[in-house]
Coordinates of C-alpha atoms in Angstrom, one line a residue:
X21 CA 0.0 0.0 0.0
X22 CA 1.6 3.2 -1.1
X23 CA 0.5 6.1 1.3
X24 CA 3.4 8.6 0.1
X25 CA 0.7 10.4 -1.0
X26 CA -1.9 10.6 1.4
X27 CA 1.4 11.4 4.1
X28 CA 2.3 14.7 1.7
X29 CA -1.2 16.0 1.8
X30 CA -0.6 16.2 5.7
X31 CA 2.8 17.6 5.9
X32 CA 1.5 20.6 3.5
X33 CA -0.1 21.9 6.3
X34 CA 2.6 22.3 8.6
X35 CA 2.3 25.5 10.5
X36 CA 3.9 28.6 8.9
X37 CA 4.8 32.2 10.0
X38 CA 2.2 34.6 8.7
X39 CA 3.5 38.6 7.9
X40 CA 2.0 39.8 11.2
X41 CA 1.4 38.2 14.7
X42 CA -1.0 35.6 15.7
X43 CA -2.5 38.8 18.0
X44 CA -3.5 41.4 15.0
X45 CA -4.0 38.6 13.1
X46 CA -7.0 37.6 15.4
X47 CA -8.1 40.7 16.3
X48 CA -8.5 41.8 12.6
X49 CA -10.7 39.0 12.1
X50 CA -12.8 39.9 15.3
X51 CA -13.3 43.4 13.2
X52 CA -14.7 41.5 10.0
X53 CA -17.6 39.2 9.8
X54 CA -18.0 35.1 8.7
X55 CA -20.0 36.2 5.7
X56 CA -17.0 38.2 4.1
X57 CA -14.4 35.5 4.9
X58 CA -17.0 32.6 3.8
X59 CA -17.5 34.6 0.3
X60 CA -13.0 35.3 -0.1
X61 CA -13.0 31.4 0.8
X62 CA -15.4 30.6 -1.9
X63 CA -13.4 32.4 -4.3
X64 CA -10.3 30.3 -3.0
X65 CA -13.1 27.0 -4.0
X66 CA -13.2 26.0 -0.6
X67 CA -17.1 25.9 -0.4
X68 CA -16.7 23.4 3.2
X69 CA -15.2 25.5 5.8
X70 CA -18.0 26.2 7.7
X71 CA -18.9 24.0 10.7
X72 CA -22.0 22.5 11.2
X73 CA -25.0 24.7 12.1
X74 CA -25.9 23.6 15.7
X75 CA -22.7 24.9 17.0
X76 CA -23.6 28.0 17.7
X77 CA -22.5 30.8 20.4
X78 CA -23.3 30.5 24.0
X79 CA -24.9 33.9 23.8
X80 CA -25.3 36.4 20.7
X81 CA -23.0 38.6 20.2
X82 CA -19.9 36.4 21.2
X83 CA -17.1 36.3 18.5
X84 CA -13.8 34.9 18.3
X85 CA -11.1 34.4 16.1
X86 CA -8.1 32.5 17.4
X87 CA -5.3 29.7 16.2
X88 CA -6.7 26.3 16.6
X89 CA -5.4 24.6 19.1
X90 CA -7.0 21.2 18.7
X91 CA -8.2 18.1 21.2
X92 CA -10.2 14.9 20.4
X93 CA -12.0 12.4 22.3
X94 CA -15.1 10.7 22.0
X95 CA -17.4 8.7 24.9
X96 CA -15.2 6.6 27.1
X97 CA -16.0 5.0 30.3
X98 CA -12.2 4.6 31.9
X99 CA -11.5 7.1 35.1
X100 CA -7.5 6.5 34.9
X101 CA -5.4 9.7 35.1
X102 CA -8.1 11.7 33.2
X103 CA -7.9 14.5 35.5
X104 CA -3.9 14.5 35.0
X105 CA -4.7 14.1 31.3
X106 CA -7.0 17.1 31.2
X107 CA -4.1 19.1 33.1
X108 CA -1.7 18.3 30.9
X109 CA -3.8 19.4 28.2
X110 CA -4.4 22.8 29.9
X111 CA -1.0 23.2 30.1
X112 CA -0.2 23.3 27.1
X113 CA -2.6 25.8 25.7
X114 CA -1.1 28.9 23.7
X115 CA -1.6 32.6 23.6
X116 CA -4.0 33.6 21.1
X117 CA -5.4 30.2 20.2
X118 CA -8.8 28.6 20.3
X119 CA -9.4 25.6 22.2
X120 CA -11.7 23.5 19.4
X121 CA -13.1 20.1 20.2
X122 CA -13.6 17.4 18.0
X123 CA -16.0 14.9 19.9
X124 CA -16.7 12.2 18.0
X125 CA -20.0 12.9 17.7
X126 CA -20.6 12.8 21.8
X127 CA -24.0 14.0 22.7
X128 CA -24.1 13.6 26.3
X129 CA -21.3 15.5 28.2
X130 CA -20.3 18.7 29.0
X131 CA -16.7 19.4 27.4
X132 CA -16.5 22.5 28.8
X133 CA -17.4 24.7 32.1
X134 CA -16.6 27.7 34.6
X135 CA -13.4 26.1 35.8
X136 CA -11.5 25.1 32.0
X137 CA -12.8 28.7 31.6
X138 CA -10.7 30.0 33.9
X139 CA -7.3 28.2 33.4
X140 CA -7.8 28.9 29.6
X141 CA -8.3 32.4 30.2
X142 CA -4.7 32.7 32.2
X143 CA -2.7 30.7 29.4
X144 CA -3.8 33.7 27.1
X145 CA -6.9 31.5 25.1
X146 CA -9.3 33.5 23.3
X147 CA -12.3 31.3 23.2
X148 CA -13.7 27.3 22.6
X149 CA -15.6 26.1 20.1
X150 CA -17.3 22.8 21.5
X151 CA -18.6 20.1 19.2
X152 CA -20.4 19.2 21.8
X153 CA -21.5 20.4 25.1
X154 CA -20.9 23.2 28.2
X155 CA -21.8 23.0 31.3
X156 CA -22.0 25.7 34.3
X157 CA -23.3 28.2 31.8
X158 CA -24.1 31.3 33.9
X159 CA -20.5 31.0 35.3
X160 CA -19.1 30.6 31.7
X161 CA -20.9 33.8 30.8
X162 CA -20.4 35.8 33.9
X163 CA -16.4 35.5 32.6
X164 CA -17.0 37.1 29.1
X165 CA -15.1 34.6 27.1
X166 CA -16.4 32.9 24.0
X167 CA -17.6 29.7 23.8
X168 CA -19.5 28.0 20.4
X169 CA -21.0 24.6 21.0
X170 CA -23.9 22.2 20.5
X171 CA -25.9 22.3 23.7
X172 CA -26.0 22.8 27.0
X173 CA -26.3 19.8 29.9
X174 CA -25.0 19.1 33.9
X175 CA -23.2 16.3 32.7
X176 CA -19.8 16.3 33.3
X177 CA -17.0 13.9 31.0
X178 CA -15.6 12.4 33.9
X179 CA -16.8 8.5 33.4
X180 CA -19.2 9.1 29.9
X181 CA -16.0 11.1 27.8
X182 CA -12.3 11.7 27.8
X183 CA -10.0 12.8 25.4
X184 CA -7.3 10.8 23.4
X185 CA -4.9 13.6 22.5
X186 CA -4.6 17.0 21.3
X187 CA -2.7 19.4 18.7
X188 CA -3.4 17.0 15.6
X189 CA -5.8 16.9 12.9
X190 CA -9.6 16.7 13.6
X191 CA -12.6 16.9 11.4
X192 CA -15.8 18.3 12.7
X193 CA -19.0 17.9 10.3
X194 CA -17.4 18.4 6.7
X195 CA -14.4 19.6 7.9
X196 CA -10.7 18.9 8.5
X197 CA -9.3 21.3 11.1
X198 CA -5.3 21.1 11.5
X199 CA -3.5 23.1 14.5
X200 CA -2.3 26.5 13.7
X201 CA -5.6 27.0 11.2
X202 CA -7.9 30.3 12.0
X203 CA -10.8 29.7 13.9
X204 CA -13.2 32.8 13.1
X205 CA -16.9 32.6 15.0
X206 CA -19.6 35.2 15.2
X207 CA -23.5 35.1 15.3
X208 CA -23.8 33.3 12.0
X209 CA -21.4 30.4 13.4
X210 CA -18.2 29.4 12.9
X211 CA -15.8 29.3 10.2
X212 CA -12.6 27.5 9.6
X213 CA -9.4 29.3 7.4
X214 CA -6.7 27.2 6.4
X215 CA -3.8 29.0 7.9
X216 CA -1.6 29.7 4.8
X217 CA -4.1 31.5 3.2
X218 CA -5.3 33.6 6.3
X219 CA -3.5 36.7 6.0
X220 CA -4.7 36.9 2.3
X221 CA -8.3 35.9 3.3
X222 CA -8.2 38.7 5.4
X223 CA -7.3 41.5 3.8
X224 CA -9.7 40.5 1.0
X225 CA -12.8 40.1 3.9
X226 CA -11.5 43.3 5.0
X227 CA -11.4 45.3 1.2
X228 CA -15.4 43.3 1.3
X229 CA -16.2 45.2 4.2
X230 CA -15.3 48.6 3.1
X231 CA -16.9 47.9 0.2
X232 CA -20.3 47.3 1.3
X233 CA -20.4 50.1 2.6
X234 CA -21.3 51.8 -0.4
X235 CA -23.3 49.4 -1.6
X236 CA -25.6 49.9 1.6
X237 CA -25.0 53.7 0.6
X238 CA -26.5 53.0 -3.5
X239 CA -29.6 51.4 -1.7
X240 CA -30.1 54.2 1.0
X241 CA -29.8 56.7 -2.0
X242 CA -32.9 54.8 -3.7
X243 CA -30.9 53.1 -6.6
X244 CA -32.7 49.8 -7.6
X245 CA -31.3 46.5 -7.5
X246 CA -30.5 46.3 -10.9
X247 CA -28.7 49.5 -11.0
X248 CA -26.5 48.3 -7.7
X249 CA -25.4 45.7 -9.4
X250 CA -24.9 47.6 -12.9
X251 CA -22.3 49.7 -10.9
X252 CA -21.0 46.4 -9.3
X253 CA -23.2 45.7 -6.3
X254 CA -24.2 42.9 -5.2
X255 CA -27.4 41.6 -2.2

């Protein structure tokens, strides 16, 4: 069996240095919208980037855009060393990165809660996205850090889920998430940018935003549709 190249495909997306931080990388995305970076991504023809529709934010309004820093697990019964485990994990979480959970389809347990909250706020995390669940919700809110998941339930992992391992390749729904990718969420969900095209992605979804504004201007000024998009509009 010849897997030389399946193995390439993989090592294509090892992480690489971007022309400005990780920080103003993320908080330039926090300043666009998923629409604009869906439509530049589209252009790219990646159509799949977007994770499935039930993960959703924890509240409206919450919006994140971070480096992936990836775990998986999946329903698992065994109680050895998972605390350490989960520690360990912790531990190793980056500055500027967003803690994103493949599951394995797990729709029972709470992946998240008040307490990971708060270590992954003091290792410098900007947010979770959960395919899955949360837990202690009021306390998650009360610390104003984003969190995108499935649903909401008091059960904990501890004897119904644990993790396997983190910072390799997951897929969630459609798609394939490696560490180092830009995770972008807002109100219309969450979106997944391969990380050597993000800096491109984003000044293009930035040039869309600008733009739109005077397209909202041609309609404000009573132009109809067909003239906006005469003058290169578009709805």
């Amino acid at each position: 069996m010849d897997l030389e190249h399946l193995k390439a495909s993989r090592e294509r997306h090892v992480r690489v240095e971007l022309p400005i931080s990780d920080k103003e990388l993320c908080e330039r995305y926090e300043d666009v919208f998923t629409a604009a970076v869906n439509d530049v991504l589209r252009e790219q023809g990646l159509l799949f980037q977007v994770l499935p529709h039930d993960i959703m934010p924890l509240k409206d309004g919450m919006r994140v855009a971070g480096v992936a820093f990836t775990v998986k697990g999946a329903k698992n019964l065994t109680l050895e060393s998972e605390m350490e485990q989960r520690a360990k994990m912790l531990e190793e979480l980056q500055e500027n990165s967003v803690c994103v959970w493949d599951t394995s389809g797990d729709d029972e347990s709470a992946q998240w809660g008040e307490v990971m909250t708060m270590a992954s706020k003091r290792r410098g995390c900007r947010g979770a996205v959960i395919d899955g669940g949360v837990r202690d919700t009021d306390k998650v809110l009360e610390q104003d850090f984003p969190v995108f998941c499935k649903y909401r339930t008091s059960n904990g992992m501890l004897g119904r889920f644990r993790m396997v391992t983190w910072q390799i390749p997951v897929r969630i729904g459609e798609v394939i998430i490696y560490p180092g990718d830009v995770i972008f969420g807002d109100i219309d969900g969450v979106i997944v940018v391969p990380r050597h095209l993000a800096y491109e992605v984003l000044l293009k979804a930035e040039y869309i935003k600008e733009n739109e504004k005077e397209i909202k201007q041609m309609v404000v000024d009573g132009l109809s549709p067909t003239e906006v998009v005469k003058r290169g509009g578009y709805f």
